[in-house]
Amino acid sequence: MFPKIFTLASFLLFLVLQAQGHTIITPALHVKGKGARSDVRRPDDKTPCGNVGGFNKINDAVAVQADADGKFTMTITNFNKNADGSRQVTAKANAVGPDGKYDVQVKMLKNGDPSPPQLGSEQITGQLPAGTKCNAGANNNLCMVSLVTTRGFGNCVVVRQGAAKAAREYPQRAVRSQDSFPNVWPLTS
């Protein structure tokens, strides 16, 4: 009797561990901090962000900043070793918003280890194609990027385009020694 119960318990534990996610990409949508195994999803065509609402509260999400060339960097962490904890991803973006599709292919410039021998994290870098305009969010500058590992685990990350604007911008001009306030525009002589 005991061996049967032990076998059944081992099998159930195996199934539970298989249902847990193996890799997370941060900053993950709707996850505070660096994330945990329980935050990982299995994105697919119907639910590109897994089972979390993609554009629900997108303006409150922690976003990664894309540079002028569309490059952005994230951190990927595996919770299993070897191929089961693959840190290699494919990525696609939705630049439109809730009514858009995930049809923008993101190029992975620096991808993760497809079979990491240890648990850990590394930086990965993606790039939006030239001419991509992120139009989601209150400021029309956010894209939602769905990332999926070679083992089918992943999540969404919000990417922000454009630099943050200063509260007030002044045109630059040459400074003269007689100017008492060199950074204020316009000055009278």
Short mmCIF file of C-alpha atoms in Angstrom, two decimals:
data_model
loop_
_atom_site.label_atom_id
_atom_site.label_comp_id
_atom_site.label_asym_id
_atom_site.label_seq_id
_atom_site.Cartn_x
_atom_site.Cartn_y
_atom_site.Cartn_z
CA MET A 1 0.00 0.00 0.00
CA PHE A 2 2.74 2.47 0.96
CA PRO A 3 4.66 2.07 -2.34
CA LYS A 4 1.46 2.82 -4.31
CA ILE A 5 0.79 5.99 -2.29
CA PHE A 6 4.42 7.07 -2.63
CA THR A 7 4.31 6.48 -6.41
CA LEU A 8 1.06 8.43 -6.74
CA ALA A 9 2.40 11.30 -4.60
CA SER A 10 5.61 11.44 -6.65
CA PHE A 11 3.63 11.53 -9.87
CA LEU A 12 1.37 14.32 -8.60
CA LEU A 13 4.39 16.33 -7.45
CA PHE A 14 5.93 15.89 -10.90
CA LEU A 15 2.74 17.21 -12.53
CA VAL A 16 2.60 20.21 -10.20
CA LEU A 17 6.22 21.11 -10.93
CA GLN A 18 5.61 20.80 -14.67
CA ALA A 19 2.73 23.28 -14.41
CA GLN A 20 4.99 25.89 -12.80
CA GLY A 21 6.73 28.37 -15.07
CA HIS A 22 10.40 27.97 -15.77
CA THR A 23 11.51 31.42 -17.00
CA ILE A 24 10.39 35.02 -16.49
CA ILE A 25 11.36 38.17 -18.40
CA THR A 26 11.32 41.38 -16.36
CA PRO A 27 9.94 43.89 -15.89
CA ALA A 28 6.99 41.56 -16.42
CA LEU A 29 3.52 42.95 -17.02
CA HIS A 30 1.44 43.04 -13.81
CA VAL A 31 4.35 41.75 -11.66
CA LYS A 32 5.95 43.79 -8.90
CA GLY A 33 9.69 43.36 -8.41
CA LYS A 34 11.80 40.70 -10.05
CA GLY A 35 9.04 38.10 -10.23
CA ALA A 36 8.77 34.50 -9.11
CA ARG A 37 8.12 31.13 -10.69
CA SER A 38 4.39 31.56 -10.03
CA ASP A 39 4.36 34.76 -12.15
CA VAL A 40 5.42 32.95 -15.34
CA ARG A 41 2.79 32.30 -18.03
CA ARG A 42 2.39 30.24 -21.20
CA PRO A 43 1.65 32.82 -23.92
CA ASP A 44 -0.12 31.67 -27.08
CA ASP A 45 -1.91 33.24 -30.04
CA LYS A 46 -5.16 33.73 -28.10
CA THR A 47 -3.48 35.07 -24.96
CA PRO A 48 -0.12 36.62 -25.98
CA CYS A 49 0.55 37.73 -22.39
CA GLY A 50 -0.54 34.45 -20.84
CA ASN A 51 -3.62 34.67 -18.68
CA VAL A 52 -3.06 38.25 -17.50
CA GLY A 53 -4.93 41.13 -19.09
CA GLY A 54 -2.61 42.58 -21.70
CA PHE A 55 -3.62 46.22 -21.88
CA ASN A 56 -5.41 46.39 -18.55
CA LYS A 57 -3.65 49.19 -16.64
CA ILE A 58 -0.82 49.48 -19.20
CA ASN A 59 -0.18 53.04 -18.03
CA ASP A 60 0.65 51.74 -14.53
CA ALA A 61 3.10 49.12 -15.79
CA VAL A 62 6.85 49.38 -15.35
CA ALA A 63 8.16 49.87 -18.89
CA VAL A 64 11.57 49.39 -20.46
CA GLN A 65 12.83 52.33 -22.48
CA ALA A 66 13.57 51.84 -26.18
CA ASP A 67 16.44 53.93 -27.51
CA ALA A 68 16.27 55.93 -30.76
CA ASP A 69 17.10 52.77 -32.75
CA GLY A 70 14.26 50.81 -31.10
CA LYS A 71 16.61 48.74 -28.89
CA PHE A 72 15.50 47.76 -25.39
CA THR A 73 17.03 45.52 -22.71
CA MET A 74 15.32 43.22 -20.23
CA THR A 75 16.39 40.66 -17.63
CA ILE A 76 15.51 36.99 -18.07
CA THR A 77 15.62 34.56 -15.12
CA ASN A 78 15.30 30.78 -15.28
CA PHE A 79 13.86 28.64 -12.47
CA ASN A 80 14.97 25.29 -13.98
CA LYS A 81 18.33 24.20 -15.36
CA ASN A 82 19.15 23.12 -18.91
CA ALA A 83 16.67 23.24 -21.81
CA ASP A 84 13.66 23.24 -19.47
CA GLY A 85 14.83 26.61 -18.16
CA SER A 86 15.71 28.03 -21.57
CA ARG A 87 16.48 31.76 -21.59
CA GLN A 88 16.31 31.99 -25.40
CA VAL A 89 13.19 33.82 -26.63
CA THR A 90 11.24 34.91 -29.65
CA ALA A 91 9.31 38.16 -29.42
CA LYS A 92 6.51 39.99 -31.18
CA ALA A 93 4.90 43.33 -30.40
CA ASN A 94 1.50 44.97 -30.50
CA ALA A 95 2.07 48.64 -31.27
CA VAL A 96 -1.60 49.64 -31.56
CA GLY A 97 -3.33 48.75 -28.30
CA PRO A 98 -6.18 46.47 -27.22
CA ASP A 99 -7.65 46.28 -30.73
CA GLY A 100 -4.30 45.56 -32.40
CA LYS A 101 -2.50 42.33 -33.20
CA TYR A 102 0.89 41.03 -32.13
CA ASP A 103 2.22 41.28 -35.67
CA VAL A 104 5.43 43.29 -35.25
CA GLN A 105 8.38 40.88 -35.22
CA VAL A 106 10.97 41.94 -32.66
CA LYS A 107 14.58 41.12 -33.57
CA MET A 108 16.56 39.65 -30.69
CA LEU A 109 20.00 41.26 -30.86
CA LYS A 110 21.26 39.56 -27.71
CA ASN A 111 19.38 36.42 -26.80
CA GLY A 112 19.63 34.17 -23.77
CA ASP A 113 21.20 30.77 -23.24
CA PRO A 114 18.96 28.03 -24.74
CA SER A 115 20.14 25.50 -22.14
CA PRO A 116 21.60 27.20 -19.07
CA PRO A 117 23.51 24.76 -16.82
CA GLN A 118 22.66 26.79 -13.69
CA LEU A 119 19.82 28.88 -12.35
CA GLY A 120 20.38 32.56 -12.92
CA SER A 121 19.68 35.72 -14.90
CA GLU A 122 21.11 37.50 -17.90
CA GLN A 123 20.37 40.57 -19.97
CA ILE A 124 18.67 40.17 -23.34
CA THR A 125 18.16 42.90 -25.94
CA GLY A 126 15.41 43.21 -28.52
CA GLN A 127 14.87 45.74 -31.27
CA LEU A 128 11.64 47.04 -32.76
CA PRO A 129 11.78 47.28 -36.57
CA ALA A 130 12.65 50.68 -38.05
CA GLY A 131 9.54 52.80 -38.50
CA THR A 132 7.58 51.11 -35.71
CA LYS A 133 5.45 53.63 -33.83
CA CYS A 134 4.13 52.55 -30.44
CA ASN A 135 0.62 54.01 -30.09
CA ALA A 136 -0.74 52.37 -26.94
CA GLY A 137 -1.16 54.01 -23.55
CA ALA A 138 -2.29 57.45 -22.48
CA ASN A 139 0.69 59.13 -24.19
CA ASN A 140 0.54 56.98 -27.33
CA ASN A 141 4.13 55.81 -26.82
CA LEU A 142 3.82 52.25 -25.46
CA CYS A 143 4.09 48.85 -27.16
CA MET A 144 3.26 45.50 -25.60
CA VAL A 145 5.90 42.86 -26.34
CA SER A 146 5.10 39.15 -25.92
CA LEU A 147 8.20 37.02 -25.23
CA VAL A 148 8.20 33.21 -25.35
CA THR A 149 11.07 30.85 -24.54
CA THR A 150 11.94 27.78 -26.60
CA ARG A 151 9.99 25.78 -23.97
CA GLY A 152 6.82 27.88 -24.33
CA PHE A 153 7.07 29.91 -21.12
CA GLY A 154 7.11 33.69 -21.01
CA ASN A 155 5.15 36.86 -20.44
CA CYS A 156 4.66 40.39 -21.72
CA VAL A 157 6.85 43.44 -21.21
CA VAL A 158 5.79 47.05 -21.87
CA VAL A 159 8.21 49.06 -24.04
CA ARG A 160 8.21 52.87 -24.07
CA GLN A 161 9.35 54.92 -27.06
CA GLY A 162 10.64 58.48 -26.89
CA ALA A 163 12.69 60.27 -24.26
CA ALA A 164 11.09 61.73 -21.19
CA LYS A 165 10.49 65.43 -21.71
CA ALA A 166 11.69 68.03 -19.26
CA ALA A 167 8.99 70.02 -17.51
CA ARG A 168 10.15 73.06 -19.42
CA GLU A 169 12.60 73.28 -22.28
CA TYR A 170 14.62 76.36 -23.25
CA PRO A 171 16.49 76.82 -26.51
CA GLN A 172 20.27 76.85 -26.11
CA ARG A 173 22.31 79.87 -27.17
CA ALA A 174 25.85 81.10 -26.87
CA VAL A 175 26.83 82.41 -23.45
CA ARG A 176 28.41 85.83 -23.16
CA SER A 177 30.46 86.88 -20.15
CA GLN A 178 28.22 89.88 -19.47
CA ASP A 179 25.11 87.65 -19.19
CA SER A 180 24.22 87.35 -15.52
CA PHE A 181 21.81 84.44 -16.14
CA PRO A 182 23.38 82.37 -18.96
CA ASN A 183 20.73 79.62 -19.05
CA VAL A 184 17.63 81.81 -19.26
CA TRP A 185 16.04 82.69 -22.61
CA PRO A 186 15.51 85.33 -23.85
CA LEU A 187 17.99 87.72 -22.32
CA THR A 188 18.18 91.45 -22.95
CA SER A 189 21.48 93.23 -23.40
#
